[in-house]
Coordinates of C-alpha atoms in Angstrom, one line a residue:
M3 CA 85.1 109.8 88.7
L4 CA 88.1 107.8 90.0
D5 CA 87.6 105.7 93.1
K6 CA 90.0 107.5 95.5
E7 CA 91.0 104.3 97.4
L8 CA 91.7 102.4 94.2
E9 CA 93.7 105.5 93.0
R10 CA 95.7 105.5 96.3
R11 CA 96.5 101.8 96.0
R12 CA 97.6 102.2 92.4
L13 CA 99.9 105.1 93.2
D14 CA 101.3 103.2 96.2
S15 CA 102.2 100.2 94.0
L16 CA 103.6 102.5 91.2
Y17 CA 105.8 104.3 93.8
D18 CA 107.2 100.9 95.0
D19 CA 108.1 100.0 91.4
L20 CA 109.9 103.3 90.7
F21 CA 111.6 104.3 93.9
P22 CA 114.5 101.8 93.9
I23 CA 115.6 102.6 90.4
C24 CA 118.9 104.6 90.0
R25 CA 117.8 107.4 87.6
S26 CA 119.8 110.2 86.1
I27 CA 119.3 112.6 83.2
T28 CA 120.2 109.8 80.7
G29 CA 120.7 106.0 80.9
P30 CA 118.9 102.7 81.5
G31 CA 117.4 103.8 84.8
L32 CA 115.5 106.6 83.0
R33 CA 114.3 104.3 80.3
E34 CA 113.2 101.7 82.7
S35 CA 111.2 104.3 84.7
L36 CA 109.6 105.7 81.5
D37 CA 108.6 102.1 80.5
I38 CA 106.9 101.6 83.9
V39 CA 105.0 104.9 83.7
S40 CA 104.0 103.9 80.2
E41 CA 101.8 101.1 81.7
H42 CA 99.6 103.9 83.1
I43 CA 99.9 106.6 80.4
P44 CA 100.3 105.5 76.7
L45 CA 103.6 107.4 76.4
E46 CA 105.5 107.8 73.2
I47 CA 109.2 107.5 74.2
E48 CA 111.7 109.4 72.1
G49 CA 115.5 109.7 72.1
V50 CA 117.9 112.4 71.1
P51 CA 121.6 111.3 70.6
S52 CA 124.4 112.3 72.9
G53 CA 126.3 115.3 71.6
T54 CA 123.3 116.9 70.1
S55 CA 123.1 120.7 70.6
V56 CA 120.0 122.0 72.3
F57 CA 120.1 125.7 72.3
D58 CA 123.1 126.7 74.5
W59 CA 123.5 123.1 75.9
E60 CA 124.7 119.8 74.6
I61 CA 123.2 116.4 75.5
P62 CA 125.9 114.6 77.5
A63 CA 127.2 111.1 77.1
E64 CA 124.9 108.5 78.6
W65 CA 125.8 107.4 82.2
R66 CA 125.6 103.8 83.2
I67 CA 126.5 102.7 86.8
Y68 CA 126.7 99.1 88.0
D69 CA 128.2 99.3 91.5
A70 CA 130.0 101.6 93.9
R71 CA 131.3 101.3 97.5
L72 CA 133.7 103.0 99.8
T73 CA 135.6 100.7 102.2
G74 CA 137.5 102.0 105.2
P75 CA 140.8 100.9 106.8
D76 CA 138.7 99.0 109.4
G77 CA 137.1 96.9 106.6
K78 CA 133.8 98.7 107.2
T79 CA 131.7 99.8 104.1
Y80 CA 130.9 103.5 104.6
A81 CA 129.0 104.0 101.3
N82 CA 127.3 101.3 99.3
F83 CA 125.4 101.8 96.0
Q84 CA 123.6 98.5 96.5
K85 CA 122.1 99.8 99.8
T86 CA 121.2 103.3 98.5
N87 CA 121.9 104.8 95.1
L88 CA 122.2 108.2 96.7
S89 CA 125.5 107.1 98.2
V90 CA 127.4 107.8 94.9
V91 CA 127.6 111.3 93.3
N92 CA 125.3 111.0 90.3
Y93 CA 127.3 110.9 87.0
S94 CA 130.5 109.8 88.8
E95 CA 133.2 108.6 86.5
P96 CA 134.8 105.1 87.2
V97 CA 137.4 104.8 89.9
D98 CA 139.3 102.0 91.6
R99 CA 141.8 103.7 93.9
R100 CA 143.3 103.4 97.4
L101 CA 143.6 106.7 99.1
M102 CA 144.4 108.1 102.5
L103 CA 141.6 110.0 104.2
D104 CA 143.0 113.4 103.4
E105 CA 143.2 112.5 99.7
L106 CA 139.7 111.1 99.8
D107 CA 138.1 114.0 101.7
P108 CA 137.5 116.3 98.6
H109 CA 135.4 113.5 97.1
L110 CA 133.1 113.1 100.2
Y111 CA 129.8 115.0 100.4
T112 CA 127.6 115.5 103.5
N113 CA 125.0 117.9 104.7
P114 CA 125.8 119.2 108.2
E115 CA 122.3 120.7 108.6
V116 CA 120.7 117.3 108.2
S117 CA 123.5 115.4 109.8
N118 CA 121.9 111.9 109.8
A119 CA 120.8 111.9 106.2
T120 CA 122.6 110.9 103.0
P121 CA 122.5 113.9 100.6
Y122 CA 121.8 113.8 96.8
V123 CA 124.7 115.3 94.8
T124 CA 125.2 115.5 91.0
S125 CA 127.9 116.5 88.6
Y126 CA 126.4 116.1 85.2
Y127 CA 128.6 118.3 83.1
D128 CA 132.0 118.2 84.9
R129 CA 133.7 114.8 85.1
T130 CA 134.4 113.9 88.7
W131 CA 133.5 111.2 91.2
G132 CA 132.5 111.0 94.8
F133 CA 130.5 109.5 97.6
C134 CA 127.7 110.8 99.8
L135 CA 127.2 109.9 103.4
P136 CA 125.6 111.2 106.6
H137 CA 127.6 114.0 108.3
D138 CA 127.5 112.1 111.6
I139 CA 129.3 109.2 109.9
Y140 CA 131.7 111.4 108.1
E141 CA 132.7 113.0 111.4
G142 CA 133.7 109.6 112.8
L143 CA 135.7 108.3 109.8
P144 CA 138.9 106.7 111.0
D145 CA 142.3 107.7 109.7
G146 CA 144.0 105.3 107.3
E147 CA 143.7 103.9 103.7
Y148 CA 140.3 103.7 102.0
H149 CA 139.3 101.8 98.9
A150 CA 137.1 103.9 96.5
Y151 CA 135.4 101.8 93.9
I152 CA 132.9 103.0 91.3
D153 CA 132.0 100.8 88.4
S154 CA 130.5 103.1 85.8
E155 CA 130.9 104.1 82.2
F156 CA 130.0 106.8 79.7
V157 CA 128.7 105.8 76.3
D158 CA 127.4 107.6 73.2
G159 CA 123.8 107.0 73.8
E160 CA 120.7 109.2 74.0
L161 CA 118.5 111.4 76.2
N162 CA 115.0 110.1 76.5
Y163 CA 111.7 111.9 77.0
A164 CA 108.1 110.8 76.7
H165 CA 104.8 112.4 75.8
A166 CA 101.1 111.6 75.2
T167 CA 98.0 113.5 74.3
L168 CA 94.3 113.3 75.1
Q169 CA 92.5 114.8 72.1
G170 CA 89.9 117.5 72.7
E171 CA 87.5 119.4 70.5
S172 CA 90.1 122.1 69.9
E173 CA 93.6 121.8 68.6
R174 CA 94.6 124.3 71.3
E175 CA 96.5 122.5 74.0
V176 CA 97.1 122.4 77.8
L177 CA 100.5 121.1 78.9
L178 CA 101.0 119.0 82.0
S179 CA 104.7 118.4 82.5
S180 CA 106.8 116.6 85.1
Y181 CA 110.3 115.1 85.4
L182 CA 112.1 111.8 86.0
C183 CA 115.8 112.0 86.8
H184 CA 116.4 111.9 90.6
P185 CA 117.3 108.5 92.1
S186 CA 115.3 107.3 95.1
L187 CA 113.7 110.6 96.2
A188 CA 109.9 110.7 96.9
N189 CA 108.3 114.2 97.1
N190 CA 111.0 115.9 95.0
E191 CA 111.0 113.1 92.3
L192 CA 108.1 110.8 92.2
S193 CA 105.2 112.9 93.4
G194 CA 105.0 114.8 90.0
P195 CA 105.0 111.7 87.7
L196 CA 102.6 109.9 90.0
V197 CA 100.1 112.8 90.0
L198 CA 100.6 113.0 86.2
T199 CA 99.3 109.4 85.8
S200 CA 96.3 110.3 88.0
L201 CA 95.5 113.3 85.9
Y202 CA 95.7 111.4 82.7
K203 CA 93.2 108.8 84.1
R204 CA 90.9 111.5 85.5
L205 CA 90.8 113.6 82.3
K206 CA 90.3 110.5 80.1
Q207 CA 87.0 109.9 82.0
W208 CA 85.6 113.4 81.2
D209 CA 82.6 113.3 79.0
E210 CA 84.1 116.0 76.8
R211 CA 87.3 118.0 76.6
I212 CA 87.5 121.3 74.9
Y213 CA 91.3 121.4 74.9
T214 CA 93.7 118.8 73.9
Y215 CA 95.9 117.8 76.8
R216 CA 99.6 117.1 76.3
F217 CA 101.4 115.0 79.0
V218 CA 105.2 115.3 79.1
L219 CA 107.7 113.4 81.2
C220 CA 111.4 114.2 80.8
P221 CA 114.6 114.7 82.8
E222 CA 114.6 118.0 84.5
T223 CA 116.2 121.0 82.7
I224 CA 118.2 119.3 79.9
G225 CA 115.1 117.2 79.2
S226 CA 112.7 120.1 78.9
L227 CA 115.2 122.0 76.8
T228 CA 115.5 119.0 74.5
Y229 CA 111.7 118.7 74.4
L230 CA 111.5 122.4 73.5
S231 CA 114.1 122.0 70.8
E232 CA 112.0 119.3 69.2
H233 CA 108.5 120.6 69.9
G234 CA 108.8 124.2 71.0
E235 CA 107.4 125.8 67.8
H236 CA 104.4 123.5 68.1
L237 CA 103.8 124.6 71.7
K238 CA 104.2 128.3 70.7
S239 CA 101.5 128.0 68.1
R240 CA 99.1 125.8 70.1
L241 CA 99.5 126.3 73.9
A242 CA 96.7 127.8 75.8
G243 CA 98.2 127.1 79.2
G244 CA 100.2 124.7 81.2
I245 CA 101.3 123.5 84.6
V246 CA 104.6 121.9 85.7
L247 CA 104.0 119.3 88.5
T248 CA 106.6 119.0 91.3
C249 CA 106.7 118.3 95.0
L250 CA 103.0 117.5 95.3
G251 CA 103.1 115.4 98.5
G252 CA 104.3 116.0 102.0
P253 CA 102.6 117.6 105.1
N254 CA 101.5 120.9 103.7
G255 CA 97.8 121.1 103.6
R256 CA 97.4 123.3 100.5
L257 CA 98.7 123.6 97.1
S258 CA 101.2 126.3 96.0
Y259 CA 101.0 127.9 92.6
K260 CA 103.9 129.7 90.9
T261 CA 102.8 132.0 88.2
T262 CA 103.9 132.1 84.6
R263 CA 106.6 134.6 83.6
R264 CA 103.8 136.7 82.0
E265 CA 102.0 136.7 85.4
D266 CA 98.7 137.5 83.6
A267 CA 98.1 134.3 81.6
L268 CA 94.7 132.7 81.8
V269 CA 96.1 129.9 84.0
D270 CA 97.4 132.6 86.4
E271 CA 94.0 134.3 86.5
I272 CA 92.2 131.0 87.2
A273 CA 94.5 130.2 90.1
R274 CA 94.1 133.7 91.7
N275 CA 90.3 133.5 91.2
I276 CA 89.9 130.1 92.7
D277 CA 92.1 131.1 95.6
E278 CA 90.4 134.5 96.3
Y279 CA 86.9 133.2 96.1
G280 CA 87.3 130.2 98.3
A281 CA 87.0 127.2 96.0
F282 CA 90.5 126.2 97.3
D283 CA 93.2 127.9 99.4
F284 CA 96.3 128.3 97.3
E285 CA 99.6 130.0 98.1
I286 CA 100.4 132.2 95.0
R287 CA 104.1 132.6 94.3
P288 CA 105.5 135.0 91.7
F289 CA 107.5 133.7 88.9
T290 CA 111.3 133.7 89.3
P291 CA 114.0 132.1 87.2
T292 CA 116.3 131.6 90.2
E293 CA 114.5 128.5 91.5
G294 CA 111.9 126.0 90.6
S295 CA 111.6 123.3 87.9
D296 CA 111.0 123.1 84.2
E297 CA 108.7 126.2 84.1
R298 CA 112.0 128.1 83.9
Q299 CA 112.6 126.6 80.5
Y300 CA 109.1 126.8 79.2
C301 CA 109.0 130.5 80.4
S302 CA 112.4 131.4 79.0
P303 CA 112.1 134.7 77.0
G304 CA 112.5 133.0 73.6
F305 CA 109.4 130.9 74.3
N306 CA 107.6 132.8 77.1
L307 CA 104.9 130.1 77.2
P308 CA 101.9 130.4 79.6
V309 CA 103.2 127.7 81.9
G310 CA 102.9 127.9 85.7
Q311 CA 103.9 125.4 88.4
M312 CA 102.0 123.5 91.1
A313 CA 103.6 122.2 94.2
R314 CA 102.5 121.2 97.7
T315 CA 105.4 120.9 100.1
V316 CA 107.7 123.1 98.1
Y317 CA 111.3 122.2 97.1
G318 CA 113.9 123.7 99.4
E319 CA 111.4 124.3 102.2
Y320 CA 111.6 121.0 104.0
E321 CA 114.4 119.3 105.8
G322 CA 114.4 116.2 103.6
Y323 CA 114.9 118.1 100.4
H324 CA 117.6 116.4 98.3
N325 CA 118.4 113.7 100.9
D326 CA 117.2 110.3 101.9
E327 CA 114.7 111.7 104.4
D328 CA 112.5 112.4 101.3
D329 CA 110.8 109.0 101.4
K330 CA 107.3 107.6 101.1
E331 CA 106.5 108.2 104.7
F332 CA 107.3 111.9 104.3
M333 CA 105.6 112.3 100.9
G334 CA 102.5 110.2 101.6
I335 CA 100.2 108.7 99.0
S336 CA 97.0 110.3 100.1
P337 CA 98.4 113.9 99.6
L338 CA 99.0 112.9 96.0
V339 CA 95.4 111.9 95.5
E340 CA 94.3 115.2 97.1
S341 CA 96.7 117.1 94.8
A342 CA 95.4 115.4 91.7
A343 CA 91.8 116.1 92.7
V344 CA 92.5 119.8 93.2
I345 CA 94.5 120.2 90.0
E346 CA 91.7 118.4 88.1
R347 CA 89.2 121.0 89.4
V348 CA 91.6 123.8 88.2
L349 CA 91.7 122.2 84.8
Q350 CA 87.9 122.0 84.8
G351 CA 87.9 125.7 85.5
F352 CA 90.3 126.2 82.6
E353 CA 87.9 124.4 80.3
Y354 CA 85.3 127.1 81.0
A355 CA 87.5 130.1 81.7
D356 CA 87.7 131.2 78.1
Y357 CA 85.8 133.8 76.0
F358 CA 82.1 133.2 75.2
E359 CA 79.6 135.0 73.0
N360 CA 76.0 135.6 73.7
Q361 CA 73.9 134.3 70.9
E362 CA 71.0 136.7 71.5
P363 CA 72.9 139.9 72.2
Y364 CA 70.2 142.4 71.2
G365 CA 68.5 143.1 74.5
E366 CA 68.1 140.5 77.2
P367 CA 66.9 137.1 75.8
M368 CA 63.5 136.0 77.1
L369 CA 64.5 133.6 79.9
G370 CA 61.0 132.7 81.0
K371 CA 60.2 130.7 77.9
R372 CA 63.3 128.7 78.5
D373 CA 62.3 128.0 82.2
L374 CA 65.2 130.2 83.3
Y375 CA 63.1 132.9 84.9
P376 CA 60.0 132.5 87.1
N377 CA 56.8 133.3 85.3
V378 CA 55.2 134.1 88.6
N379 CA 57.5 136.7 90.1
S380 CA 56.6 136.9 93.8
P381 CA 58.6 137.1 97.0
E382 CA 57.5 133.6 97.9
R383 CA 58.9 132.3 94.6
W384 CA 62.3 133.7 95.4
V385 CA 62.4 132.5 99.0
D386 CA 60.7 129.1 99.0
T387 CA 62.7 127.3 96.4
D388 CA 65.2 124.4 96.3
A389 CA 65.7 124.6 92.5
E390 CA 69.1 126.2 91.8
V391 CA 67.8 127.8 88.6
D392 CA 65.1 129.7 90.6
K393 CA 67.4 131.3 93.1
P394 CA 68.2 135.0 92.7
E395 CA 71.9 134.5 92.8
F396 CA 71.7 132.0 90.0
L397 CA 69.7 134.4 87.8
D398 CA 72.1 137.2 88.6
R399 CA 74.9 134.9 87.3
I400 CA 73.0 134.1 84.2
L401 CA 72.3 137.8 83.4
M402 CA 76.0 138.8 84.1
I403 CA 77.3 136.0 81.9
L404 CA 75.0 136.9 79.1
N405 CA 75.7 140.6 79.2
Y406 CA 79.5 140.3 79.4
S407 CA 79.9 137.4 77.0
D408 CA 80.7 139.6 74.1
G409 CA 83.9 137.8 73.1
Q410 CA 86.0 140.4 75.0
H411 CA 85.5 139.4 78.6
S412 CA 86.7 136.0 79.8
L413 CA 84.6 133.9 82.2
V414 CA 87.3 134.6 84.8
E415 CA 86.7 138.3 84.5
I416 CA 83.0 137.8 84.8
A417 CA 83.5 135.5 87.9
N418 CA 85.6 138.3 89.5
M419 CA 82.8 140.8 88.9
L420 CA 80.5 138.4 90.7
N421 CA 82.9 137.8 93.5
A422 CA 82.6 134.1 92.7
S423 CA 84.9 131.3 91.7
V424 CA 84.9 130.4 88.0
L425 CA 84.0 126.9 89.2
E426 CA 80.7 128.2 90.6
L427 CA 79.7 129.6 87.2
I428 CA 80.0 126.3 85.4
P429 CA 76.4 125.2 86.0
A430 CA 75.1 128.5 84.6
V431 CA 77.3 128.3 81.6
E432 CA 76.1 124.7 80.9
I433 CA 72.4 125.8 81.1
L434 CA 73.0 128.7 78.7
K435 CA 74.8 126.4 76.3
R436 CA 72.0 123.8 76.4
N437 CA 69.6 126.6 75.6
D438 CA 71.7 127.8 72.6
L439 CA 72.3 131.2 74.3
L440 CA 76.0 130.9 74.7
T441 CA 78.9 129.6 72.6
R442 CA 82.6 129.7 72.8
R443 CA 84.2 132.5 70.7
A444 CA 84.8 131.1 67.3
D445 CA 88.5 131.7 67.2
R446 CA 89.1 130.1 70.5

């Protein structure tokens, strides 16, 4: 088990390394960020050239930016890339022009609803340029001539993504995916990758893993599309379930799970079971393609993979979304540790939530000779006991698991019959496995 304070300090330091970098869907900022995360997960970083078709999309030219600033007629700098990389529209083309305020105005972006914040604005696929600034400052801009300067370039480069695996007993896989492409945003950008590193370290410490775990980090949307173009058929043949990690920090006290497009995948059933029977309090959101993150690509109809999404303080539902109020203070580091711990428990449930088979299916096996049933059956025996295995509830669970482990009922279904969380059944499953009474269905 990870030391939570050490984990918190590690994530805090990693955040400080990643936050200042100007990232986009391509370019040196993305590669630098992937290299930093590779110090915590042994990522294999791959690249696909600009101009490559990925389904209905095309990987754009690589964007590189070196400087940008907007200077007013009073000599004051109103937007400065060196101060915050949110001040320039992401993927802006180069410009060095002097313009009057009315000419400049179409290239200025603000958010009147969060008037003191610098918004995050992108234009990946249509060439343009622009500056972002707080609406309060925009309202006070003086008339006169401005100098708009953006030092950037587009080159034939590549789009990069990265992945790693933790091998389990089975070739069947669980996908854990997040994204890196937003510059200097905390909850909406760095919370997912930071939690991804914690999950890698947590799962690596497990004594055993049934599933093989695949960790993916890529630019949002175009990155997951590229990943699917390269590895989609592999995922279709191997994937047992998956979770996209996004917005896992912030003040919300509980996690929020967005279901897969199928809505009845095993990962969906686990989340509902754990929520309903009190192991953790989740908000369950239905799948929709109209908002969200890379689950929209994994769950597109051609793939329809069993991939849900985990969030905490959900995108679009907080004032700092896509502006510079989304910082470390808002996101917090401790909420990331808490999110990683809960998701780890969900994955532990996933390890056991499959289909099992009773190895003594003809009648009830004799539990007494295995010390799983009291040989002296008296009221005192049932009341005055501290041993978990001697409690009536534990015996009921054992008998239900044995009876319904026919290869046709998942452990989640059995847990629902018992009005229990699947996590509560793990001790009983382990005892039955140790006594050679239960095994995972052969084709699973």
